[in-house]
PDB file of C-alpha atoms in Angstrom:
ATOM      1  CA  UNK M   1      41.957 -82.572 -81.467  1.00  0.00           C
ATOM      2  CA  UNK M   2      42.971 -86.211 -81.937  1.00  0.00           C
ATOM      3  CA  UNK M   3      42.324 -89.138 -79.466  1.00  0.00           C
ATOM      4  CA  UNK M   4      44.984 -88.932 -76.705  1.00  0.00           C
ATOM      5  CA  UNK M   5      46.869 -92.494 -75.992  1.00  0.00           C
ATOM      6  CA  UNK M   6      48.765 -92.785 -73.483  1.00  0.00           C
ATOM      7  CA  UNK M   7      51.796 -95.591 -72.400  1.00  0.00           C
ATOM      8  CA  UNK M   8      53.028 -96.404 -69.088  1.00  0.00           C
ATOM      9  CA  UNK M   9      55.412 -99.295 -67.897  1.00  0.00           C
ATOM     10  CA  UNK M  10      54.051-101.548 -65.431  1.00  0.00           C
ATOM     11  CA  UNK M  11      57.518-102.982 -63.444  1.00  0.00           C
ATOM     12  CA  UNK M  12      57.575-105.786 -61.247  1.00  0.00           C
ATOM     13  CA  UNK M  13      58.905-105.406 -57.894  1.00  0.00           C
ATOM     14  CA  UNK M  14      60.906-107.768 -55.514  1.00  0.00           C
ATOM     15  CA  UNK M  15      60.398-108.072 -51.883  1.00  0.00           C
ATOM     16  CA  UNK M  16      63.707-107.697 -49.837  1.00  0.00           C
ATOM     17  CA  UNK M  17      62.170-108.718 -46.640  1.00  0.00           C
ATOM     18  CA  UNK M  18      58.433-109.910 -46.073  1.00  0.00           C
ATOM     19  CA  UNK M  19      57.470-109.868 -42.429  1.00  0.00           C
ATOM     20  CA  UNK M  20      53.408-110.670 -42.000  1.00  0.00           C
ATOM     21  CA  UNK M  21      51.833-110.101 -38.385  1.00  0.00           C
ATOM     22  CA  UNK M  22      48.671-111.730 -37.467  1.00  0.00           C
ATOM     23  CA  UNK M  23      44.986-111.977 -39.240  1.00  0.00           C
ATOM     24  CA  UNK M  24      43.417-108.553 -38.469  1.00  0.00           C
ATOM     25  CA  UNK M  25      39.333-108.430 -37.910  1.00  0.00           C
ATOM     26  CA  UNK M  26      38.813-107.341 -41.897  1.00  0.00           C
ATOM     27  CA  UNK M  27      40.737-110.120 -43.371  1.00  0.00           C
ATOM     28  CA  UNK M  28      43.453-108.524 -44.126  1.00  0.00           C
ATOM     29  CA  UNK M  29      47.244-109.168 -42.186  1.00  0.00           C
ATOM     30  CA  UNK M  30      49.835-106.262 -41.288  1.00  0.00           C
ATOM     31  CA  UNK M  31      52.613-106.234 -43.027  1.00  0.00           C
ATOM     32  CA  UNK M  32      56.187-105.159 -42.796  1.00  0.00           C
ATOM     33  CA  UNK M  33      58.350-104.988 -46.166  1.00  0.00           C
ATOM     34  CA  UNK M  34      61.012-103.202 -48.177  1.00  0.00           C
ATOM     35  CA  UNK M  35      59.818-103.660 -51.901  1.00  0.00           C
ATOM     36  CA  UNK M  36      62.453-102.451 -54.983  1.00  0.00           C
ATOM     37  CA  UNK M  37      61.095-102.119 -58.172  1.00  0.00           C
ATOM     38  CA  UNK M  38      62.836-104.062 -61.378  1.00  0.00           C
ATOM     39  CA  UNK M  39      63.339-103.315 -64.547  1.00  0.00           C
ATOM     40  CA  UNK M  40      61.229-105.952 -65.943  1.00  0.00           C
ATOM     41  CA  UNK M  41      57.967-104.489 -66.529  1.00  0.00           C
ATOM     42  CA  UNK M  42      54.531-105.085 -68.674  1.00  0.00           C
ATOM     43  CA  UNK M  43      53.977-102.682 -71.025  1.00  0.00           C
ATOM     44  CA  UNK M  44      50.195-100.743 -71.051  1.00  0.00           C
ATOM     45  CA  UNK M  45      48.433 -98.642 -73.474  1.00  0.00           C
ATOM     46  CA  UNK M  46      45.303 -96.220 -73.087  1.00  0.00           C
ATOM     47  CA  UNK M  47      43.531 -94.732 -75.726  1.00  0.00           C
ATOM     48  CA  UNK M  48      39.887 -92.930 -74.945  1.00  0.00           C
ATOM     49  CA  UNK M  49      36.995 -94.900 -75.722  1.00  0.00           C
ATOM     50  CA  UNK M  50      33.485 -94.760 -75.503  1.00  0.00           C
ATOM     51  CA  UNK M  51      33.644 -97.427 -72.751  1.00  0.00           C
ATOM     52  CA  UNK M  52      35.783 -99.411 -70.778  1.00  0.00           C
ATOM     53  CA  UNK M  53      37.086-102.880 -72.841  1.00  0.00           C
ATOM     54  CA  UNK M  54      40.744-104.735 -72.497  1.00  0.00           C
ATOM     55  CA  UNK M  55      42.645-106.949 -74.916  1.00  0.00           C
ATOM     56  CA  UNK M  56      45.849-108.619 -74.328  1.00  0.00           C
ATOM     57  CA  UNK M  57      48.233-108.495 -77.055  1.00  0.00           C
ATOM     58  CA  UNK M  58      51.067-110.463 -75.688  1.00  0.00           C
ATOM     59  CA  UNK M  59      51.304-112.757 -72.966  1.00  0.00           C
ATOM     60  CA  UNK M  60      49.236-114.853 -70.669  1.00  0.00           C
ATOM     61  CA  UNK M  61      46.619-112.167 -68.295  1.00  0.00           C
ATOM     62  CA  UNK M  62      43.081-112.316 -67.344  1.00  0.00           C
ATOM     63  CA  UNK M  63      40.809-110.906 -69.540  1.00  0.00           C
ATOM     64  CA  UNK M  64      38.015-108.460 -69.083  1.00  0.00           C
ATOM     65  CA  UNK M  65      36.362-107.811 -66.019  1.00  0.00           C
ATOM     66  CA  UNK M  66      38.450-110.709 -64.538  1.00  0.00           C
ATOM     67  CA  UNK M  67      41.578-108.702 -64.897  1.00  0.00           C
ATOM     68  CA  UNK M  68      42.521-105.859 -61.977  1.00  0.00           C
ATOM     69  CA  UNK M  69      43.232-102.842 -64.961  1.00  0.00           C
ATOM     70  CA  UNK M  70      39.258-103.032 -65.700  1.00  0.00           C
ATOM     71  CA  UNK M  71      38.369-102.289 -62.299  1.00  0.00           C
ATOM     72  CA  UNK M  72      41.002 -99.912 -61.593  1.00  0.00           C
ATOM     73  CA  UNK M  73      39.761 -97.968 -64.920  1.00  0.00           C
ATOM     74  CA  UNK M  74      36.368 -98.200 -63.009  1.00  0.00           C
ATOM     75  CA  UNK M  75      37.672 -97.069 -59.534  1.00  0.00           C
ATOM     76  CA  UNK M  76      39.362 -94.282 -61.688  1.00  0.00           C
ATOM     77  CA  UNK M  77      35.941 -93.275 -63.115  1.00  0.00           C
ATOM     78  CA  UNK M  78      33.964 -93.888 -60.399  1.00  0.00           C
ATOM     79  CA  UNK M  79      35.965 -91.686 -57.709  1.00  0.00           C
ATOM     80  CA  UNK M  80      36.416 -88.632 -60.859  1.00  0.00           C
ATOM     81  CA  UNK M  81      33.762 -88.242 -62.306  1.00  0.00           C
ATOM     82  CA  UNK M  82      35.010 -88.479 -65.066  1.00  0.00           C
ATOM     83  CA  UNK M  83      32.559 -89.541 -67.868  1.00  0.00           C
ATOM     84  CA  UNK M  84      34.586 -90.933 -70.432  1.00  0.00           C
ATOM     85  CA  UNK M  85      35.829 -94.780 -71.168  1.00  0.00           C
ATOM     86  CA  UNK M  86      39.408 -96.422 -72.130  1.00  0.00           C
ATOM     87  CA  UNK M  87      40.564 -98.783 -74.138  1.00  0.00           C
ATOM     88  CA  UNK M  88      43.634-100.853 -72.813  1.00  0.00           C
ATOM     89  CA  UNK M  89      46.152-102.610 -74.380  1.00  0.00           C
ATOM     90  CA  UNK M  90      48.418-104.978 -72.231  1.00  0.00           C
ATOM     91  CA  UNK M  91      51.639-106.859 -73.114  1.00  0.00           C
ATOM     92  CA  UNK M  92      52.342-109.315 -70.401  1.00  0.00           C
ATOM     93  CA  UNK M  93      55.939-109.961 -69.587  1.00  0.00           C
ATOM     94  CA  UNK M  94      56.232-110.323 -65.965  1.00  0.00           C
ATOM     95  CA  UNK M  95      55.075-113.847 -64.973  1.00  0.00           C
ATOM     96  CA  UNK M  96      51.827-114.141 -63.454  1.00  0.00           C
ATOM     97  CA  UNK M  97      50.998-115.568 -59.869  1.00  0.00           C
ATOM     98  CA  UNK M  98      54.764-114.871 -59.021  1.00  0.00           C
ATOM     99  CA  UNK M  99      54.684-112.760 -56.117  1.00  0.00           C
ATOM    100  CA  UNK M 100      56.122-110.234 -57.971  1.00  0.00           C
ATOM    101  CA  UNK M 101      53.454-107.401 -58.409  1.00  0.00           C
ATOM    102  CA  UNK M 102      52.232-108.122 -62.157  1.00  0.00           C
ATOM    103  CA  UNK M 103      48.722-107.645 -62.211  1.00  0.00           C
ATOM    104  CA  UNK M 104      49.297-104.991 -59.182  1.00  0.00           C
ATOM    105  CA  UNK M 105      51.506-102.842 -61.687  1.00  0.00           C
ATOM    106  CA  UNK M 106      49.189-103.350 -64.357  1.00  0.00           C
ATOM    107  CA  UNK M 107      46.208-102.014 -62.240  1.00  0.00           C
ATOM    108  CA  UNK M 108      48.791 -99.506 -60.886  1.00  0.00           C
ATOM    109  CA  UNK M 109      49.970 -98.384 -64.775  1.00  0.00           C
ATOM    110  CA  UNK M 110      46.548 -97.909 -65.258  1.00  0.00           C
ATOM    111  CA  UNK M 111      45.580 -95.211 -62.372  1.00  0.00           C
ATOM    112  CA  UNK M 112      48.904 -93.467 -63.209  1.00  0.00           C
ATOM    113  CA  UNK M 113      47.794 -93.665 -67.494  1.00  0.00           C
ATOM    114  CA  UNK M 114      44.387 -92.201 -66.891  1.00  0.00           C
ATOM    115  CA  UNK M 115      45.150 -89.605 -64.649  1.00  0.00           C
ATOM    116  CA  UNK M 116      47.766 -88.344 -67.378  1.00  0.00           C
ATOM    117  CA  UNK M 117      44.554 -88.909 -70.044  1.00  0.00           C
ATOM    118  CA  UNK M 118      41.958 -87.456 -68.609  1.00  0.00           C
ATOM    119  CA  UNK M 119      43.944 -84.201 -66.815  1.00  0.00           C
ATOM    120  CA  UNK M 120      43.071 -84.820 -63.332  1.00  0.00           C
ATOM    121  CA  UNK M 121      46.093 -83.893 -61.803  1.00  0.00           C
ATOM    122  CA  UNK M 122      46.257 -86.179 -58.990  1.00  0.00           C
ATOM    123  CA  UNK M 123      49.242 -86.334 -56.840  1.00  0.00           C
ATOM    124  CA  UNK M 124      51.453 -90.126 -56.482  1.00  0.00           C
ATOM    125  CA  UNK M 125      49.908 -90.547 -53.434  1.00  0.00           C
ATOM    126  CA  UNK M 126      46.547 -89.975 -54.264  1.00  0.00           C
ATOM    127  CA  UNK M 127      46.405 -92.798 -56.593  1.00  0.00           C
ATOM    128  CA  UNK M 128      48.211 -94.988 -53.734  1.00  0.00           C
ATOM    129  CA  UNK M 129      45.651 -94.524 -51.789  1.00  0.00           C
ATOM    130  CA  UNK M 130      42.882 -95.127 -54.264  1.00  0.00           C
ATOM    131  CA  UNK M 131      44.576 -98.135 -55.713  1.00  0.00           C
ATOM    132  CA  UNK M 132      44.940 -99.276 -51.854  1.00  0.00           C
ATOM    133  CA  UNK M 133      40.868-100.286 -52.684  1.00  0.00           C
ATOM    134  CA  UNK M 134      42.298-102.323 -55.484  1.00  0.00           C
ATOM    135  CA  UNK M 135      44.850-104.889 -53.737  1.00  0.00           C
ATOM    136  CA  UNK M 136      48.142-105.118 -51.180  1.00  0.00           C
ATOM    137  CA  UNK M 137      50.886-104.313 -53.964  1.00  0.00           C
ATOM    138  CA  UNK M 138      48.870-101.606 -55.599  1.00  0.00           C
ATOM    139  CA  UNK M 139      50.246 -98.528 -53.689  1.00  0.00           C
ATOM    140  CA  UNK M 140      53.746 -99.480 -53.749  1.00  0.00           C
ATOM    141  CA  UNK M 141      53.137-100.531 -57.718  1.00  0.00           C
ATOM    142  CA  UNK M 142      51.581 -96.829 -58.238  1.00  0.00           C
ATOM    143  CA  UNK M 143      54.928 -95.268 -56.331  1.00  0.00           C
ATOM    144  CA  UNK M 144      57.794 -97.682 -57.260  1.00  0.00           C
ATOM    145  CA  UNK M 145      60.734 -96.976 -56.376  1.00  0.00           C
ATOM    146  CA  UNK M 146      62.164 -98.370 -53.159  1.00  0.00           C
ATOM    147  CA  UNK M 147      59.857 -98.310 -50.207  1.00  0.00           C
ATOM    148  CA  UNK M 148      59.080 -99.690 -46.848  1.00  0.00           C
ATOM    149  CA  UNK M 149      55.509-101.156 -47.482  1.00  0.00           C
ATOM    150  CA  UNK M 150      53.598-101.330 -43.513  1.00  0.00           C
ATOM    151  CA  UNK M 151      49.873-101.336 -42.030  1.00  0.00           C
ATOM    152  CA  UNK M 152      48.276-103.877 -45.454  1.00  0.00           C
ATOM    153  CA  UNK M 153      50.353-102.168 -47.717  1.00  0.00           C
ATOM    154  CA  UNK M 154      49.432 -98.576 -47.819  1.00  0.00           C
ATOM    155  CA  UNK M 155      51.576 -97.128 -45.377  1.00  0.00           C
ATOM    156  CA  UNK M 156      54.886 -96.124 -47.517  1.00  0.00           C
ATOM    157  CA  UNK M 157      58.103 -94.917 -46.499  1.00  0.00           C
ATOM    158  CA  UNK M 158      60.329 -93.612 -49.322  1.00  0.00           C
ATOM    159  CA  UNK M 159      64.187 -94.990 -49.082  1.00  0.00           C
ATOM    160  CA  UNK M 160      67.034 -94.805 -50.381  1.00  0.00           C
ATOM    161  CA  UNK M 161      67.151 -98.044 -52.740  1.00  0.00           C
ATOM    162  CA  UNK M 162      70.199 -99.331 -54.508  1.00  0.00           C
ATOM    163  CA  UNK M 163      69.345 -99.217 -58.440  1.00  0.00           C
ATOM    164  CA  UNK M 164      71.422-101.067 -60.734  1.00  0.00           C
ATOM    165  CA  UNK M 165      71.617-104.618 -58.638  1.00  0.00           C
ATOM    166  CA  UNK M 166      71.805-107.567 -61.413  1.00  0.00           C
ATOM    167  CA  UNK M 167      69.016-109.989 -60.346  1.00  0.00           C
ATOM    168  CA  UNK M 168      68.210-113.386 -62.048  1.00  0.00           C
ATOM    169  CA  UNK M 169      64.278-114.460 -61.500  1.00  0.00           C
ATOM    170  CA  UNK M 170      63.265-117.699 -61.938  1.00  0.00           C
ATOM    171  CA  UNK M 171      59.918-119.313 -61.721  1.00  0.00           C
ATOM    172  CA  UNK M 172      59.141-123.156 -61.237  1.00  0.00           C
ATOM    173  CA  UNK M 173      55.976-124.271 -62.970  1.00  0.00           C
ATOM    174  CA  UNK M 174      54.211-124.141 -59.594  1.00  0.00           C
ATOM    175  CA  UNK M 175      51.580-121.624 -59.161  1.00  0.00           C
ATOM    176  CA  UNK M 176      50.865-120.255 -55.529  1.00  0.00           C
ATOM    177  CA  UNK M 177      47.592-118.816 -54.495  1.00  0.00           C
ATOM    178  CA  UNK M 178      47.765-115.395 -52.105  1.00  0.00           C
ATOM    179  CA  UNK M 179      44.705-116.456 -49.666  1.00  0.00           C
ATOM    180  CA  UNK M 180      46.462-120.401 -49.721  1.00  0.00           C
ATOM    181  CA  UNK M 181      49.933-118.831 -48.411  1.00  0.00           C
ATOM    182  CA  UNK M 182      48.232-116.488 -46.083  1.00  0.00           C
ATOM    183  CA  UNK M 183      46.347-119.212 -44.458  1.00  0.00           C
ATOM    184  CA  UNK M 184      48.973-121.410 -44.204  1.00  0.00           C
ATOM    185  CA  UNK M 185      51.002-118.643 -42.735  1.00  0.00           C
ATOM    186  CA  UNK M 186      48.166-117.949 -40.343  1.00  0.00           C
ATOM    187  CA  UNK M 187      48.645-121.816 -38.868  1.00  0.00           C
ATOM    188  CA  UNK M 188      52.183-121.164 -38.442  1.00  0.00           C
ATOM    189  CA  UNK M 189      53.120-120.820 -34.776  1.00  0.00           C
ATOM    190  CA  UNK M 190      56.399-119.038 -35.419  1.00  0.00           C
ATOM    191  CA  UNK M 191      57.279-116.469 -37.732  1.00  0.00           C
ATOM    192  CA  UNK M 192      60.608-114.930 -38.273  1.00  0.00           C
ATOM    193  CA  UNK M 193      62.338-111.855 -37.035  1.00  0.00           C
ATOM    194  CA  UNK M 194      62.271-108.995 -39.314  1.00  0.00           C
ATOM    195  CA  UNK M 195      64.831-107.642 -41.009  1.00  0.00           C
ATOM    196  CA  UNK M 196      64.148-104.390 -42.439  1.00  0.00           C
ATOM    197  CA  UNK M 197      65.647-102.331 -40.352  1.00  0.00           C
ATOM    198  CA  UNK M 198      68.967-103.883 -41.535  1.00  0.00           C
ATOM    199  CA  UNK M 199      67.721-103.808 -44.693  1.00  0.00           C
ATOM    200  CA  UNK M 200      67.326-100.047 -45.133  1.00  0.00           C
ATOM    201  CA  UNK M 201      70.818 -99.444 -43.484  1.00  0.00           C
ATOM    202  CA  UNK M 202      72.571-102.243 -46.032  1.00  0.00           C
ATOM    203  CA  UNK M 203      70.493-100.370 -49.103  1.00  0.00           C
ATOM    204  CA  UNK M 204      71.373 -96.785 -47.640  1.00  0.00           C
ATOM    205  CA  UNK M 205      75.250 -97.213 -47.255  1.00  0.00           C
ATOM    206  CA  UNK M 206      75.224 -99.628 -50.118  1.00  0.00           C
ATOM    207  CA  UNK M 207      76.738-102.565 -48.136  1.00  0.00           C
ATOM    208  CA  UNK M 208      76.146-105.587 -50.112  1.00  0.00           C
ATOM    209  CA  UNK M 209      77.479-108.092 -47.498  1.00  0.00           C
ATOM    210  CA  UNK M 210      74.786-106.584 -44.908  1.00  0.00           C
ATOM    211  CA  UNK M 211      71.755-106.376 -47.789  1.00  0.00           C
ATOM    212  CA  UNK M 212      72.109-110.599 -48.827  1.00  0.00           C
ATOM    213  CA  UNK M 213      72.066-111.491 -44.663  1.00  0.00           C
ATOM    214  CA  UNK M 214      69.309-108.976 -44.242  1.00  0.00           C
ATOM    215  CA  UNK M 215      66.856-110.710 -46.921  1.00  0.00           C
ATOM    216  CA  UNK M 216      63.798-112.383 -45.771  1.00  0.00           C
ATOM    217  CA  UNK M 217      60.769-113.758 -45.735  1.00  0.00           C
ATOM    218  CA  UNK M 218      58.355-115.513 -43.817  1.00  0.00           C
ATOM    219  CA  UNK M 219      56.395-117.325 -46.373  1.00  0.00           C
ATOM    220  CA  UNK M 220      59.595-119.480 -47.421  1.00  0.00           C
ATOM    221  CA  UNK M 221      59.202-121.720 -44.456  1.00  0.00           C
ATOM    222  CA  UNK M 222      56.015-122.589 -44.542  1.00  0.00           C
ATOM    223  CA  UNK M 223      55.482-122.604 -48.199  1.00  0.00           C
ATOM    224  CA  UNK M 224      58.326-124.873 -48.732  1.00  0.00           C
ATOM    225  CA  UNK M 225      57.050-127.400 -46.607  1.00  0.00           C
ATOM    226  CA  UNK M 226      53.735-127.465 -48.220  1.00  0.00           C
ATOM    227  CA  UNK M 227      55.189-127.440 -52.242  1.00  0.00           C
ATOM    228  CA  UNK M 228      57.952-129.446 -51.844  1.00  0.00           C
ATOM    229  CA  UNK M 229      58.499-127.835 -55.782  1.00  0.00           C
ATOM    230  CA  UNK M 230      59.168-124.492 -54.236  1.00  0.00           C
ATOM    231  CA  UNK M 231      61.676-126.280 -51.574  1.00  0.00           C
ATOM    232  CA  UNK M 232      63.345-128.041 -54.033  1.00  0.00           C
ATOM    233  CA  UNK M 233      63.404-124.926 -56.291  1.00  0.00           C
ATOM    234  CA  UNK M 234      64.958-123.175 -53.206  1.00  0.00           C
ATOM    235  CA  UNK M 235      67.830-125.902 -52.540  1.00  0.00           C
ATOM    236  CA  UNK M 236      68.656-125.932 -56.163  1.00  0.00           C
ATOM    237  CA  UNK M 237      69.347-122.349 -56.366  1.00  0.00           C
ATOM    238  CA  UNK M 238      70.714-121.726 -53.502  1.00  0.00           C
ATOM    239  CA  UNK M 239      73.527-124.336 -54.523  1.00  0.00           C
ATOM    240  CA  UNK M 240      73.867-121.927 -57.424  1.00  0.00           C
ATOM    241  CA  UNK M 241      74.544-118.248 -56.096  1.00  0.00           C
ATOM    242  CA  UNK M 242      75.127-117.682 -52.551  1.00  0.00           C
ATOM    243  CA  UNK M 243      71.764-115.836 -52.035  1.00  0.00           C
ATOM    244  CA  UNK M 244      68.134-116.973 -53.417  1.00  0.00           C
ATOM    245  CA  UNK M 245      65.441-115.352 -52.182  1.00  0.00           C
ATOM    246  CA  UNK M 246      61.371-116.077 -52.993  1.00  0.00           C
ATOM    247  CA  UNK M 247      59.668-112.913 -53.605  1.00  0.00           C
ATOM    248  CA  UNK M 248      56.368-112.545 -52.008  1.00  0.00           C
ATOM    249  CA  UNK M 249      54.076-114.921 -51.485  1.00  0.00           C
ATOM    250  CA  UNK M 250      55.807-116.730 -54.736  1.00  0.00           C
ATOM    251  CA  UNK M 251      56.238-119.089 -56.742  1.00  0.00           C
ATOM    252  CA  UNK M 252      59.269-116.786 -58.233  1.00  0.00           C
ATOM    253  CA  UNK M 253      62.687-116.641 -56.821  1.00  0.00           C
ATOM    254  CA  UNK M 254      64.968-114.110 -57.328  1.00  0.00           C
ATOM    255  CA  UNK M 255      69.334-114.422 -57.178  1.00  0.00           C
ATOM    256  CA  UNK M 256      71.685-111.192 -56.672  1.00  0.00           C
ATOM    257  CA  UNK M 257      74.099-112.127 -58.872  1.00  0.00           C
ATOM    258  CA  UNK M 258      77.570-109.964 -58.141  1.00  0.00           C
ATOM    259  CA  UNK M 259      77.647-108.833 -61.653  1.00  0.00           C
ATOM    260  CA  UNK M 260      76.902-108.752 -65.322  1.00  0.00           C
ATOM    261  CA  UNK M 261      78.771-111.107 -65.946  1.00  0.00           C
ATOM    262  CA  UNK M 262      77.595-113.567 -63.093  1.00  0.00           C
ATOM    263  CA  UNK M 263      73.980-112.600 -64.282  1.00  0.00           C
ATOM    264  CA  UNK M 264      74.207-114.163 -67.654  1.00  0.00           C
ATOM    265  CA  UNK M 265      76.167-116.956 -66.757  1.00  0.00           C
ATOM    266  CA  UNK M 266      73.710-117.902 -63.848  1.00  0.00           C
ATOM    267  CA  UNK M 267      70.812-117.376 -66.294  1.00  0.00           C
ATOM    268  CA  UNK M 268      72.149-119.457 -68.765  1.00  0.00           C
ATOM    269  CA  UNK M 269      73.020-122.197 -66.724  1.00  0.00           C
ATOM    270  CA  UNK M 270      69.334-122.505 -65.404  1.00  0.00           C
ATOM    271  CA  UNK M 271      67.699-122.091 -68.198  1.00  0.00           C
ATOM    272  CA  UNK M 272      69.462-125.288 -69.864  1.00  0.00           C
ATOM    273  CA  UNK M 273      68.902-127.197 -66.582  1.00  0.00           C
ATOM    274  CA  UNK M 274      66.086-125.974 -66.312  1.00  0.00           C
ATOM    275  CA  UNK M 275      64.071-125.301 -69.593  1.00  0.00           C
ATOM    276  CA  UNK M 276      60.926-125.306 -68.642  1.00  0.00           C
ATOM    277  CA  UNK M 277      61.323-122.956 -66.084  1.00  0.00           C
ATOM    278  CA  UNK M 278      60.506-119.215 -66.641  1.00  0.00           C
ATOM    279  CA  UNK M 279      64.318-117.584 -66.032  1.00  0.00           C
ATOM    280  CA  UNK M 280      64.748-113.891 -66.589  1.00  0.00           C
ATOM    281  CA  UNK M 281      67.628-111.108 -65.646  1.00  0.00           C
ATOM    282  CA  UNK M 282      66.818-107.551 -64.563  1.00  0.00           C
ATOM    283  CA  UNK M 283      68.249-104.996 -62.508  1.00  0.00           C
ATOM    284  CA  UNK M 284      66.785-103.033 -59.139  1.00  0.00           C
ATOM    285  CA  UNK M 285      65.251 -99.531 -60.554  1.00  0.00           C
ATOM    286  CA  UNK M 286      64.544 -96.178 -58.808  1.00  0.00           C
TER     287      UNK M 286
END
C-alpha cells in the first residue's frame, strides 16, 4: 500500500455583517456574523510522515510551529490517538492578516485533510468544534458555506447563501492586528446595530438591493479612525462601486460588483491606481 496524500482547498471567507458584544471574563468577545465563503482559496497538501513538519511552497505564511496547520495537525493527533505524523504542503494565495480567514482555512483544510488520511470518520461538526480550540474563524473555515457565526464563533447556523456574487478584494499595504482591533473596539462606547437578520432574508430571497444596505461591520468605525490608510482605502472605494465593505477585523475590503463585467473593469481600474495594492476577483461559494 502506497503513502496516502491527500489535497484540500482552504477558501477565504467574507464577513457580510460583523456585530461584536462586549469583552467576556475568558478574553474572548461574542459575536454575531453571517460569513460566505469565496472562491479564492490556499491550496494544502498532506502526505503521512513520520512526524509532523510544514513547508510553504508558494506565498508568504508562517512557518513551522508558528503557523496554525502545525498545531491543528497536533490537536488532530492529540484528541485521536492517532500515532502517525504529516507532512504539509501550503500554497498561500489568500492575503495574510486580511480579515479574511487565511490561516483559519489553512488550519481548517488541515482537520478536514487528516481526518480523510487517517480514516477517522469524524462528522463536519466534530472538527468545528475541535478546531473551535484552534481560533474564532476555525469552525466556520472547517464548514464553509454560508453561516451565521454566534457565541466566539462556534455556534453555526447553516443558511441559505447566494453563490455566484462577483466580489473584487482589495488590500492596502496596512496590516491590522486581531487583539489591536478588539481592544480598540472594546474602548468604543457605541457600536452599531446589527444587521443580520436582514441579511439572511436579502441572501434567502436573493434581493440584492436589501443584501448591500444590510452589510456591516463594527470594526470600520473605529478602525478607520485609528489607520487613517484603512479610511482612506474606504473613501476611495467607495467612490468606485456603490458598496465597499472591510471584511473582518481587516485590512481587506471587499466590492459586490453587479457583474462580470463590472468585476474586471473595477479590478483593473484599481490595480493601475493602485499597484501596489493586493486586488483580486472571486465569487461567493456554497
Amino acid at each position: 500500500m502506497g503513502i496516502i496524500m491527500i489535497a484540500e482547498k482552504a477558501y477565504a471567507k467574507i464577513n457580510l455583517t460583523l456585530s461584536v458584544g462586549e469583552k467576556r471574563e475568558d478574553g474572548y468577545h461574542e459575536i454575531d456574523s453571517v460569513m460566505h465563503s469565496i472562491s479564492l482559496c490556499d491550496e494544502v497538501t498532506l502526505t503521512e510522515a513520520g512526524g509532523i513538519s510544514l513547508s510553504i511552497k508558494e506565498g508568504l505564511a508562517p512557518g513551522g510551529k508558528a503557523n496554525l496547520m502545525w498545531e491543528a495537525a497536533e490537536l488532530f493527533f492529540r484528541e485521536t490517538g492517532f500515532s502517525g505524523g504529516v507532512h504539509m504542503e501550503l500554497v498561500k494565495q489568500i492575503p495574510s492578516e486580511a480579515g479574511m480567514g487565511g490561516g483559519s482555512s489553512d488550519a481548517a483544510a488541515v482537520l478536514r485533510g487528516l481526518n480523510r488520511m487517517t480514516g477517522q470518520r469524524l462528522s463536519l461538526a466534530a472538527l468545528a468544534d475541535m478546531g473551535a480550540r484552534l481560533g474564532a474563524d476555525v469552525p466556520f473555515c472547517v464548514a464553509g458555506g454560508c453561516r451565521r457565526c454566534e457565541g466566539i464563533g462556534e455556534k453555526l447556523t447553516p443558511l441559505a447563501g447566494w453563490a455566484g456574487l462577483p466580489v473584487v478584494i482589495v488590500r492596502p499595504g496596512v496590516s491590522i492586528s486581531t487583539g489591536k482591533a478588539y481592544g480598540l473596539l472594546d474602548v468604543c462606547p457605541r457600536r452599531r446595530a446589527g444587521t443580520a437578520e436582514s441579511c439572511i432574508e436579502a441572501l434567502k430571497n436573493k434581493d440584492r438591493a436589501v443584501l448591500l444596505a444590510s452589510l456591516s461591520n463594527d470594526f470600520e468605525d473605529v478602525l478607520f479612525k485609528a489607520e487613517p490608510v484603512l479610511g482612506e482605502t474606504f473613501s476611495y472605494l467607495s467612490s468606485l462601486c456603490k458598496k465597499a465593505m472591510m471584511t473582518g477585523s481587516g485590512s481587506a475590503f471587499f466590492l459586490m460588483a453587479g457583474n462580470e463585467v463590472q468585476q474586471r473593469k473595477l479590478a483593473a481600474k484599481i490595480k493601475e491606481e493602485r499597484p501596489q495594492w493586493y486586488v483580486g476577483t472571486a465569487e461567493t461559494i456554497l
